[in-house]
Amino acid sequence: MEGWMIVLFFGFALMAGLALLLIPSLYVTVPPSEVMVRSTRTSTNEPSFFKEGRVLVIPLYHRYSNLSMYPMKVLFDHPTFLDQNNIRLKIKIFFTFAISEEHEALMIAARRFVGVRSSQIEEMASEIFLGELRNTVSVMSVEQINNDLDSFLSIFFANAGPELSNMGLYLINCTVTKISNESGHVGTVLAKK
């Protein structure tokens, strides 16, 4: 009887030792520039978000993916737009945007962007930027845009913000470096918002 107890004790000690060796490998480190989206394989509940540190991930129970929180950039190098008076304008404009860290926005971004490359996200956002630029330019004249670029950018931000928010993104800033008509005579500007 005592022999069985010794075997049982050593078996338990061996199992405990193996568990202690395996537990550290179950932790995944989340870099500060990323957000981990972790959910259980069996549950339909909302995923959990972890912004940095070490997170316990149990194989076959959890699934996880990381979302990059690095700002992304889109440059439009002189696409043509029609202003309020049907004058063709070329605008060189640079956008910086990122995935929002607000909980609701992270939920949306997790559904849309987990497993998606940043170049694909930039492409999706560029469609929104292009559409909203067309809308904003179409309600202003060349003179209004040139004389009050801050107003132009404010209208653009107001229009693009909700669209980006529906994708879990937000616009950090936008820089207009040049506005010209087809002959190139409207002018060179530098405005940032």
PDB file of C-alpha atoms in Angstrom:
ATOM      1  CA  MET A   1       0.000   0.000   0.000  1.00  0.00           C
ATOM      2  CA  GLU A   2       2.810   2.415   0.818  1.00  0.00           C
ATOM      3  CA  GLY A   3       4.420   1.663  -2.563  1.00  0.00           C
ATOM      4  CA  TRP A   4       1.275   2.835  -4.369  1.00  0.00           C
ATOM      5  CA  MET A   5       1.240   6.052  -2.377  1.00  0.00           C
ATOM      6  CA  ILE A   6       4.854   6.751  -3.308  1.00  0.00           C
ATOM      7  CA  VAL A   7       4.114   6.107  -7.015  1.00  0.00           C
ATOM      8  CA  LEU A   8       1.009   8.299  -6.778  1.00  0.00           C
ATOM      9  CA  PHE A   9       2.979  11.081  -5.077  1.00  0.00           C
ATOM     10  CA  PHE A  10       5.755  11.000  -7.698  1.00  0.00           C
ATOM     11  CA  GLY A  11       3.149  10.869 -10.501  1.00  0.00           C
ATOM     12  CA  PHE A  12       1.418  13.929  -9.060  1.00  0.00           C
ATOM     13  CA  ALA A  13       4.749  15.735  -8.625  1.00  0.00           C
ATOM     14  CA  LEU A  14       5.700  14.899 -12.236  1.00  0.00           C
ATOM     15  CA  MET A  15       2.352  16.232 -13.545  1.00  0.00           C
ATOM     16  CA  ALA A  16       2.687  19.414 -11.457  1.00  0.00           C
ATOM     17  CA  GLY A  17       6.240  19.943 -12.749  1.00  0.00           C
ATOM     18  CA  LEU A  18       5.142  19.509 -16.368  1.00  0.00           C
ATOM     19  CA  ALA A  19       2.265  21.950 -15.816  1.00  0.00           C
ATOM     20  CA  LEU A  20       4.676  24.531 -14.383  1.00  0.00           C
ATOM     21  CA  LEU A  21       6.948  24.102 -17.403  1.00  0.00           C
ATOM     22  CA  LEU A  22       4.077  24.436 -19.901  1.00  0.00           C
ATOM     23  CA  ILE A  23       2.220  27.378 -18.323  1.00  0.00           C
ATOM     24  CA  PRO A  24       4.741  30.053 -19.420  1.00  0.00           C
ATOM     25  CA  SER A  25       4.446  28.885 -23.025  1.00  0.00           C
ATOM     26  CA  LEU A  26       0.684  29.528 -22.896  1.00  0.00           C
ATOM     27  CA  TYR A  27       1.256  33.270 -22.511  1.00  0.00           C
ATOM     28  CA  VAL A  28       1.472  35.400 -25.648  1.00  0.00           C
ATOM     29  CA  THR A  29       3.142  38.826 -25.528  1.00  0.00           C
ATOM     30  CA  VAL A  30       1.185  41.688 -27.085  1.00  0.00           C
ATOM     31  CA  PRO A  31       3.432  44.522 -28.337  1.00  0.00           C
ATOM     32  CA  PRO A  32       2.409  48.114 -27.458  1.00  0.00           C
ATOM     33  CA  SER A  33       1.731  48.849 -31.128  1.00  0.00           C
ATOM     34  CA  GLU A  34      -0.925  46.114 -31.418  1.00  0.00           C
ATOM     35  CA  VAL A  35      -4.211  45.018 -29.869  1.00  0.00           C
ATOM     36  CA  MET A  36      -4.907  41.331 -29.360  1.00  0.00           C
ATOM     37  CA  VAL A  37      -8.420  40.164 -30.151  1.00  0.00           C
ATOM     38  CA  ARG A  38      -9.059  36.956 -28.186  1.00  0.00           C
ATOM     39  CA  SER A  39     -12.232  34.887 -28.200  1.00  0.00           C
ATOM     40  CA  THR A  40     -13.232  31.359 -27.277  1.00  0.00           C
ATOM     41  CA  ARG A  41     -13.868  28.833 -30.025  1.00  0.00           C
ATOM     42  CA  THR A  42     -17.183  27.692 -28.546  1.00  0.00           C
ATOM     43  CA  SER A  43     -18.656  31.020 -27.460  1.00  0.00           C
ATOM     44  CA  THR A  44     -20.492  33.612 -29.514  1.00  0.00           C
ATOM     45  CA  ASN A  45     -19.776  36.295 -26.900  1.00  0.00           C
ATOM     46  CA  GLU A  46     -17.847  39.454 -27.669  1.00  0.00           C
ATOM     47  CA  PRO A  47     -14.099  39.017 -27.973  1.00  0.00           C
ATOM     48  CA  SER A  48     -11.734  40.423 -25.368  1.00  0.00           C
ATOM     49  CA  PHE A  49      -9.176  43.086 -26.243  1.00  0.00           C
ATOM     50  CA  PHE A  50      -5.681  43.328 -24.775  1.00  0.00           C
ATOM     51  CA  LYS A  51      -3.531  46.355 -25.539  1.00  0.00           C
ATOM     52  CA  GLU A  52      -0.151  45.228 -24.240  1.00  0.00           C
ATOM     53  CA  GLY A  53       1.488  42.773 -21.900  1.00  0.00           C
ATOM     54  CA  ARG A  54       1.229  39.000 -21.650  1.00  0.00           C
ATOM     55  CA  VAL A  55      -2.080  37.235 -22.282  1.00  0.00           C
ATOM     56  CA  LEU A  56      -3.028  33.646 -21.474  1.00  0.00           C
ATOM     57  CA  VAL A  57      -4.038  31.749 -24.639  1.00  0.00           C
ATOM     58  CA  ILE A  58      -5.167  28.155 -24.116  1.00  0.00           C
ATOM     59  CA  PRO A  59      -4.791  26.063 -27.277  1.00  0.00           C
ATOM     60  CA  LEU A  60      -8.016  24.528 -28.637  1.00  0.00           C
ATOM     61  CA  TYR A  61     -10.030  26.834 -26.358  1.00  0.00           C
ATOM     62  CA  HIS A  62      -8.961  30.340 -27.407  1.00  0.00           C
ATOM     63  CA  ARG A  63      -8.387  31.813 -30.803  1.00  0.00           C
ATOM     64  CA  TYR A  64      -6.630  35.135 -31.227  1.00  0.00           C
ATOM     65  CA  SER A  65      -5.299  37.595 -33.732  1.00  0.00           C
ATOM     66  CA  ASN A  66      -3.518  40.940 -33.482  1.00  0.00           C
ATOM     67  CA  LEU A  67      -4.592  44.248 -35.002  1.00  0.00           C
ATOM     68  CA  SER A  68      -1.869  46.760 -35.765  1.00  0.00           C
ATOM     69  CA  MET A  69      -2.495  50.179 -34.230  1.00  0.00           C
ATOM     70  CA  TYR A  70       0.197  51.869 -36.333  1.00  0.00           C
ATOM     71  CA  PRO A  71      -1.113  54.842 -38.312  1.00  0.00           C
ATOM     72  CA  MET A  72      -1.672  54.122 -41.996  1.00  0.00           C
ATOM     73  CA  LYS A  73      -1.220  56.576 -44.856  1.00  0.00           C
ATOM     74  CA  VAL A  74      -2.896  57.312 -48.157  1.00  0.00           C
ATOM     75  CA  LEU A  75      -1.590  59.800 -50.724  1.00  0.00           C
ATOM     76  CA  PHE A  76      -3.684  61.138 -53.585  1.00  0.00           C
ATOM     77  CA  ASP A  77      -1.313  62.669 -56.076  1.00  0.00           C
ATOM     78  CA  HIS A  78      -3.439  65.009 -58.191  1.00  0.00           C
ATOM     79  CA  PRO A  79      -6.702  63.182 -58.840  1.00  0.00           C
ATOM     80  CA  THR A  80      -9.196  65.379 -60.714  1.00  0.00           C
ATOM     81  CA  PHE A  81     -12.354  66.749 -59.062  1.00  0.00           C
ATOM     82  CA  LEU A  82     -15.133  69.054 -60.259  1.00  0.00           C
ATOM     83  CA  ASP A  83     -15.874  72.085 -58.093  1.00  0.00           C
ATOM     84  CA  GLN A  84     -19.248  73.796 -57.642  1.00  0.00           C
ATOM     85  CA  ASN A  85     -18.832  75.608 -60.995  1.00  0.00           C
ATOM     86  CA  ASN A  86     -17.652  72.493 -62.885  1.00  0.00           C
ATOM     87  CA  ILE A  87     -14.029  73.644 -62.928  1.00  0.00           C
ATOM     88  CA  ARG A  88     -11.621  70.725 -62.881  1.00  0.00           C
ATOM     89  CA  LEU A  89      -9.247  70.785 -59.920  1.00  0.00           C
ATOM     90  CA  LYS A  90      -6.261  68.624 -59.143  1.00  0.00           C
ATOM     91  CA  ILE A  91      -5.485  68.187 -55.465  1.00  0.00           C
ATOM     92  CA  LYS A  92      -2.420  66.602 -53.919  1.00  0.00           C
ATOM     93  CA  ILE A  93      -3.525  65.462 -50.469  1.00  0.00           C
ATOM     94  CA  PHE A  94      -2.098  63.146 -47.823  1.00  0.00           C
ATOM     95  CA  PHE A  95      -4.182  61.305 -45.179  1.00  0.00           C
ATOM     96  CA  THR A  96      -3.061  59.657 -41.956  1.00  0.00           C
ATOM     97  CA  PHE A  97      -5.533  57.390 -40.163  1.00  0.00           C
ATOM     98  CA  ALA A  98      -5.595  54.461 -37.749  1.00  0.00           C
ATOM     99  CA  ILE A  99      -7.820  51.906 -36.063  1.00  0.00           C
ATOM    100  CA  SER A 100      -9.646  53.572 -33.200  1.00  0.00           C
ATOM    101  CA  GLU A 101      -8.985  52.366 -29.650  1.00  0.00           C
ATOM    102  CA  GLU A 102     -12.564  52.984 -28.448  1.00  0.00           C
ATOM    103  CA  HIS A 103     -14.303  49.744 -27.495  1.00  0.00           C
ATOM    104  CA  GLU A 104     -17.155  49.953 -30.023  1.00  0.00           C
ATOM    105  CA  ALA A 105     -14.762  50.884 -32.828  1.00  0.00           C
ATOM    106  CA  LEU A 106     -12.449  48.016 -31.873  1.00  0.00           C
ATOM    107  CA  MET A 107     -15.420  45.628 -32.093  1.00  0.00           C
ATOM    108  CA  ILE A 108     -16.157  46.846 -35.628  1.00  0.00           C
ATOM    109  CA  ALA A 109     -12.469  46.752 -36.628  1.00  0.00           C
ATOM    110  CA  ALA A 110     -12.090  43.231 -35.198  1.00  0.00           C
ATOM    111  CA  ARG A 111     -14.971  41.987 -37.345  1.00  0.00           C
ATOM    112  CA  ARG A 112     -13.682  43.695 -40.483  1.00  0.00           C
ATOM    113  CA  PHE A 113      -9.898  43.649 -40.272  1.00  0.00           C
ATOM    114  CA  VAL A 114      -8.700  40.566 -38.383  1.00  0.00           C
ATOM    115  CA  GLY A 115      -6.430  38.772 -40.821  1.00  0.00           C
ATOM    116  CA  VAL A 116      -6.483  41.680 -43.302  1.00  0.00           C
ATOM    117  CA  ARG A 117      -3.203  43.292 -44.387  1.00  0.00           C
ATOM    118  CA  SER A 118      -2.721  47.023 -43.763  1.00  0.00           C
ATOM    119  CA  SER A 119      -2.428  47.619 -47.527  1.00  0.00           C
ATOM    120  CA  GLN A 120      -5.970  46.274 -47.926  1.00  0.00           C
ATOM    121  CA  ILE A 121      -7.219  48.523 -45.115  1.00  0.00           C
ATOM    122  CA  GLU A 122      -5.533  51.507 -46.802  1.00  0.00           C
ATOM    123  CA  GLU A 123      -7.282  50.595 -50.050  1.00  0.00           C
ATOM    124  CA  MET A 124     -10.706  50.456 -48.342  1.00  0.00           C
ATOM    125  CA  ALA A 125     -10.102  53.776 -46.586  1.00  0.00           C
ATOM    126  CA  SER A 126      -8.863  55.411 -49.795  1.00  0.00           C
ATOM    127  CA  GLU A 127     -12.254  54.721 -51.414  1.00  0.00           C
ATOM    128  CA  ILE A 128     -13.934  56.642 -48.589  1.00  0.00           C
ATOM    129  CA  PHE A 129     -11.423  59.492 -48.851  1.00  0.00           C
ATOM    130  CA  LEU A 130     -11.857  59.744 -52.603  1.00  0.00           C
ATOM    131  CA  GLY A 131     -15.651  59.771 -52.399  1.00  0.00           C
ATOM    132  CA  GLU A 132     -15.732  62.355 -49.618  1.00  0.00           C
ATOM    133  CA  LEU A 133     -13.188  64.547 -51.425  1.00  0.00           C
ATOM    134  CA  ARG A 134     -15.454  64.539 -54.493  1.00  0.00           C
ATOM    135  CA  ASN A 135     -18.456  65.462 -52.324  1.00  0.00           C
ATOM    136  CA  THR A 136     -16.598  68.228 -50.484  1.00  0.00           C
ATOM    137  CA  VAL A 137     -15.063  69.769 -53.614  1.00  0.00           C
ATOM    138  CA  SER A 138     -18.432  69.695 -55.397  1.00  0.00           C
ATOM    139  CA  VAL A 139     -20.099  72.012 -52.841  1.00  0.00           C
ATOM    140  CA  MET A 140     -17.368  74.668 -52.920  1.00  0.00           C
ATOM    141  CA  SER A 141     -15.883  76.912 -55.576  1.00  0.00           C
ATOM    142  CA  VAL A 142     -12.182  77.139 -56.420  1.00  0.00           C
ATOM    143  CA  GLU A 143     -12.017  80.522 -54.707  1.00  0.00           C
ATOM    144  CA  GLN A 144     -13.664  79.213 -51.520  1.00  0.00           C
ATOM    145  CA  ILE A 145     -11.304  76.255 -51.359  1.00  0.00           C
ATOM    146  CA  ASN A 146      -8.231  78.413 -51.997  1.00  0.00           C
ATOM    147  CA  ASN A 147      -9.226  81.253 -49.650  1.00  0.00           C
ATOM    148  CA  ASP A 148     -10.544  79.116 -46.786  1.00  0.00           C
ATOM    149  CA  LEU A 149      -8.772  75.786 -46.803  1.00  0.00           C
ATOM    150  CA  ASP A 150      -9.570  75.278 -43.105  1.00  0.00           C
ATOM    151  CA  SER A 151     -13.276  75.365 -43.904  1.00  0.00           C
ATOM    152  CA  PHE A 152     -12.728  72.888 -46.753  1.00  0.00           C
ATOM    153  CA  LEU A 153     -10.899  70.501 -44.415  1.00  0.00           C
ATOM    154  CA  SER A 154     -13.540  70.915 -41.686  1.00  0.00           C
ATOM    155  CA  ILE A 155     -16.292  69.930 -44.117  1.00  0.00           C
ATOM    156  CA  PHE A 156     -14.195  66.993 -45.277  1.00  0.00           C
ATOM    157  CA  PHE A 157     -13.561  65.828 -41.688  1.00  0.00           C
ATOM    158  CA  ALA A 158     -17.275  66.131 -40.861  1.00  0.00           C
ATOM    159  CA  ASN A 159     -18.190  64.010 -43.903  1.00  0.00           C
ATOM    160  CA  ALA A 160     -15.429  61.407 -43.715  1.00  0.00           C
ATOM    161  CA  GLY A 161     -15.466  60.920 -39.917  1.00  0.00           C
ATOM    162  CA  PRO A 162     -18.739  58.941 -39.674  1.00  0.00           C
ATOM    163  CA  GLU A 163     -17.835  56.818 -42.718  1.00  0.00           C
ATOM    164  CA  LEU A 164     -14.487  55.877 -41.195  1.00  0.00           C
ATOM    165  CA  SER A 165     -16.107  55.297 -37.813  1.00  0.00           C
ATOM    166  CA  ASN A 166     -18.405  52.711 -39.417  1.00  0.00           C
ATOM    167  CA  MET A 167     -15.241  50.772 -40.269  1.00  0.00           C
ATOM    168  CA  GLY A 168     -13.612  51.205 -36.841  1.00  0.00           C
ATOM    169  CA  LEU A 169     -11.152  53.815 -38.148  1.00  0.00           C
ATOM    170  CA  TYR A 170     -10.493  57.476 -37.403  1.00  0.00           C
ATOM    171  CA  LEU A 171      -8.745  60.231 -39.330  1.00  0.00           C
ATOM    172  CA  ILE A 172      -5.652  61.572 -37.559  1.00  0.00           C
ATOM    173  CA  ASN A 173      -4.807  64.346 -39.998  1.00  0.00           C
ATOM    174  CA  CYS A 174      -4.922  65.441 -43.569  1.00  0.00           C
ATOM    175  CA  THR A 175      -2.394  67.587 -45.421  1.00  0.00           C
ATOM    176  CA  VAL A 176      -3.133  69.424 -48.660  1.00  0.00           C
ATOM    177  CA  THR A 177       0.104  70.260 -50.459  1.00  0.00           C
ATOM    178  CA  LYS A 178      -1.142  71.493 -53.830  1.00  0.00           C
ATOM    179  CA  ILE A 179      -4.343  72.561 -55.567  1.00  0.00           C
ATOM    180  CA  SER A 180      -4.314  73.410 -59.252  1.00  0.00           C
ATOM    181  CA  ASN A 181      -6.646  73.569 -62.234  1.00  0.00           C
ATOM    182  CA  GLU A 182      -5.817  71.798 -65.478  1.00  0.00           C
ATOM    183  CA  SER A 183      -3.508  74.615 -66.547  1.00  0.00           C
ATOM    184  CA  GLY A 184      -1.785  74.544 -63.135  1.00  0.00           C
ATOM    185  CA  HIS A 185      -2.618  78.174 -62.256  1.00  0.00           C
ATOM    186  CA  VAL A 186      -4.755  77.970 -59.114  1.00  0.00           C
ATOM    187  CA  GLY A 187      -1.845  77.869 -56.741  1.00  0.00           C
ATOM    188  CA  THR A 188       0.314  75.892 -54.406  1.00  0.00           C
ATOM    189  CA  VAL A 189      -0.760  75.628 -50.791  1.00  0.00           C
ATOM    190  CA  LEU A 190       0.226  73.787 -47.681  1.00  0.00           C
ATOM    191  CA  ALA A 191      -2.515  73.170 -45.177  1.00  0.00           C
ATOM    192  CA  LYS A 192      -2.790  70.641 -42.438  1.00  0.00           C
ATOM    193  CA  LYS A 193      -5.598  69.645 -40.120  1.00  0.00           C
TER     194      LYS A 193
END
